[in-house]
Amino acid sequence: MAYNRSDDDFSGLNDIPIPEEIIDQFDGSTDPIDLEDVQDDADTQTTIGSNTKRKATKQKAKCWDHFELVPTGKIVNDLPEFKAQCKHCQEKFAWQKGIGTTHLNRHYKKCQYRYGGLDTNQAQLQFGSPGAGSSNPTLNNWIYSQELMRNEGLPELIANVEFPLCLVDNPH
């Protein structure tokens, strides 16, 4: 028996509105809306469905510390449309109430700008030789170099571990 999907399967998705405080702040511009500026009053109620009321809640996902909602200027289903914008690299992502935040968390984990623009390899540290007139070693960023490893690292590995020289004879 084949299952035929109907629009009734998704009927509850559009019944959950964006909190009225956010809609009231929407003036048609595309400026970001800071969710921390929205007041969290105990008396704030929003209508869900036909006759159920519920208190508007703050965002609970940790990714919202690194993203903000940006209005797109479009109106969808009589509500303003928003995008989630990364606070570090300004990249915009799809956002709709109830679709989840997995894609936002995934972006945050790989966003290079959260490291201050450094590549993830540059976040690794190494001790350097002491500077002139100092007996303390310096702390430097470690950057991998393929050429340095080929010219110095591989011969040192072969000598220390006593691998046969034919290990690097084959160019393939």
Coordinates of C-alpha atoms in Angstrom, one line a residue:
M1 CA 0.0 0.0 0.0
A2 CA 1.5 3.3 -1.1
Y3 CA 1.5 6.2 1.3
N4 CA 0.3 9.5 -0.2
R5 CA 1.5 12.5 1.6
S6 CA -0.9 15.4 2.0
D7 CA -0.6 18.9 3.2
D8 CA -2.2 17.9 6.5
D9 CA 1.0 16.1 7.4
F10 CA 2.7 19.5 7.8
S11 CA -0.2 21.4 9.1
G12 CA 1.3 22.2 12.5
L13 CA 4.6 23.6 11.2
N14 CA 3.2 27.0 10.2
D15 CA 1.1 27.3 13.4
I16 CA 4.1 28.2 15.5
P17 CA 4.7 31.9 14.9
I18 CA 7.8 34.0 15.5
P19 CA 7.5 35.8 18.8
E20 CA 5.6 39.1 18.5
E21 CA 8.6 41.0 19.9
I22 CA 10.6 40.1 16.9
I23 CA 7.8 40.8 14.4
D24 CA 7.2 44.2 16.1
Q25 CA 10.9 45.0 15.5
F26 CA 10.7 44.1 11.9
D27 CA 10.4 47.3 9.8
G28 CA 11.2 45.9 6.4
S29 CA 14.9 46.5 6.8
T30 CA 17.6 43.8 6.5
D31 CA 19.5 44.9 9.7
P32 CA 20.3 42.0 12.1
I33 CA 18.0 41.5 15.1
D34 CA 19.8 40.7 18.3
L35 CA 17.7 38.1 20.2
E36 CA 19.1 39.3 23.5
D37 CA 17.4 42.6 23.1
V38 CA 14.0 41.0 23.0
Q39 CA 12.5 41.3 26.4
D40 CA 11.6 38.0 28.2
D41 CA 8.5 38.9 30.1
A42 CA 6.6 36.2 32.1
D43 CA 3.3 37.7 30.7
T44 CA 4.3 37.4 27.1
Q45 CA 2.0 34.9 25.5
T46 CA 1.8 33.7 21.9
T47 CA -1.0 31.8 20.2
I48 CA -0.1 28.4 18.9
G49 CA -2.8 26.7 16.7
S50 CA -6.4 27.7 17.3
N51 CA -6.7 28.2 21.0
T52 CA -3.6 27.1 22.9
K53 CA -1.4 29.8 24.5
R54 CA 2.3 29.4 25.4
K55 CA 5.0 31.7 26.8
A56 CA 7.6 32.9 24.2
T57 CA 10.9 31.3 25.0
K58 CA 14.5 32.4 24.4
Q59 CA 16.7 30.4 22.0
K60 CA 18.1 27.4 23.8
A61 CA 20.7 26.1 21.3
K62 CA 24.3 27.1 21.9
C63 CA 24.8 28.0 18.3
W64 CA 22.7 31.2 18.8
D65 CA 25.7 32.6 20.7
H66 CA 27.4 32.7 17.3
F67 CA 24.5 33.5 14.9
E68 CA 21.9 36.2 14.7
L69 CA 18.7 36.4 12.8
V70 CA 18.7 38.8 9.8
P71 CA 15.5 39.7 8.0
T72 CA 15.6 39.1 4.2
G73 CA 12.9 41.7 3.5
K74 CA 10.5 39.1 2.2
I75 CA 7.1 38.2 3.6
V76 CA 6.2 34.4 3.7
N77 CA 2.8 33.3 5.0
D78 CA 2.2 36.8 6.4
L79 CA 5.4 36.6 8.5
P80 CA 8.8 38.2 7.7
E81 CA 11.4 35.8 6.4
F82 CA 14.7 35.5 8.3
K83 CA 18.2 34.1 7.7
A84 CA 20.7 33.0 10.3
Q85 CA 24.0 34.9 9.9
C86 CA 27.3 33.8 11.4
K87 CA 28.7 36.6 13.6
H88 CA 32.3 35.6 12.7
C89 CA 32.3 35.3 8.8
Q90 CA 28.9 36.9 8.0
E91 CA 27.8 33.8 6.0
K92 CA 24.0 33.4 5.8
F93 CA 22.1 30.2 6.3
A94 CA 18.4 29.1 5.9
W95 CA 16.4 29.6 9.0
Q96 CA 12.8 28.8 9.7
K97 CA 11.2 28.1 13.1
G98 CA 11.4 24.4 13.9
I99 CA 13.8 23.2 11.2
G100 CA 16.7 22.6 13.6
T101 CA 20.2 24.0 14.1
T102 CA 22.4 21.1 13.0
H103 CA 23.6 23.0 9.9
L104 CA 24.5 26.0 12.1
N105 CA 26.4 23.9 14.6
R106 CA 28.3 22.2 11.7
H107 CA 29.3 25.6 10.3
Y108 CA 30.4 26.9 13.6
K109 CA 32.7 24.0 14.2
K110 CA 34.5 24.6 10.9
C111 CA 34.3 28.4 10.7
Q112 CA 37.9 29.6 10.4
Y113 CA 37.0 33.2 11.3
R114 CA 36.2 32.2 14.9
Y115 CA 40.0 31.6 15.3
G116 CA 40.6 35.2 14.4
G117 CA 41.2 34.4 10.7
L118 CA 43.8 31.8 11.4
D119 CA 43.9 28.4 9.7
T120 CA 43.2 25.5 12.1
N121 CA 46.8 24.3 11.7
Q122 CA 48.0 27.7 12.9
A123 CA 46.2 27.2 16.2
Q124 CA 48.9 24.6 17.0
L125 CA 51.9 25.9 18.9
Q126 CA 55.6 25.0 19.0
F127 CA 58.5 26.0 21.2
G128 CA 61.2 28.0 19.3
S129 CA 64.8 28.5 20.2
P130 CA 65.6 31.2 22.8
G131 CA 66.0 34.7 21.5
A132 CA 69.2 36.7 21.7
G133 CA 70.0 37.6 25.3
S134 CA 67.3 35.4 26.7
S135 CA 67.4 31.9 28.1
N136 CA 63.6 31.3 27.8
P137 CA 62.3 29.6 24.6
T138 CA 59.8 31.5 22.5
L139 CA 56.3 30.2 21.6
N140 CA 55.5 30.3 17.9
N141 CA 52.6 29.2 15.6
W142 CA 53.3 25.8 14.0
I143 CA 52.7 25.7 10.2
Y144 CA 53.0 22.4 8.3
S145 CA 55.3 22.6 5.2
Q146 CA 55.2 19.7 2.7
E147 CA 58.6 20.8 1.2
L148 CA 60.3 21.0 4.6
M149 CA 59.0 17.5 5.5
R150 CA 60.2 16.1 2.2
N151 CA 63.6 17.7 2.4
E152 CA 64.4 17.4 6.1
G153 CA 61.8 15.3 7.8
L154 CA 61.8 12.2 5.6
P155 CA 65.6 11.7 5.5
E156 CA 65.7 12.2 9.3
L157 CA 62.9 9.5 9.7
I158 CA 64.8 7.1 7.5
A159 CA 68.0 7.6 9.4
N160 CA 66.5 7.4 12.9
V161 CA 64.2 4.3 12.3
E162 CA 66.8 2.7 9.9
F163 CA 64.3 2.2 7.1
P164 CA 65.8 0.9 3.8
L165 CA 66.6 3.6 1.3
C166 CA 64.5 1.9 -1.3
L167 CA 61.5 3.2 0.6
V168 CA 61.7 6.5 -1.4
D169 CA 63.3 5.2 -4.6
N170 CA 59.9 4.6 -6.4
P171 CA 58.5 7.9 -7.7
H172 CA 55.0 6.4 -7.7

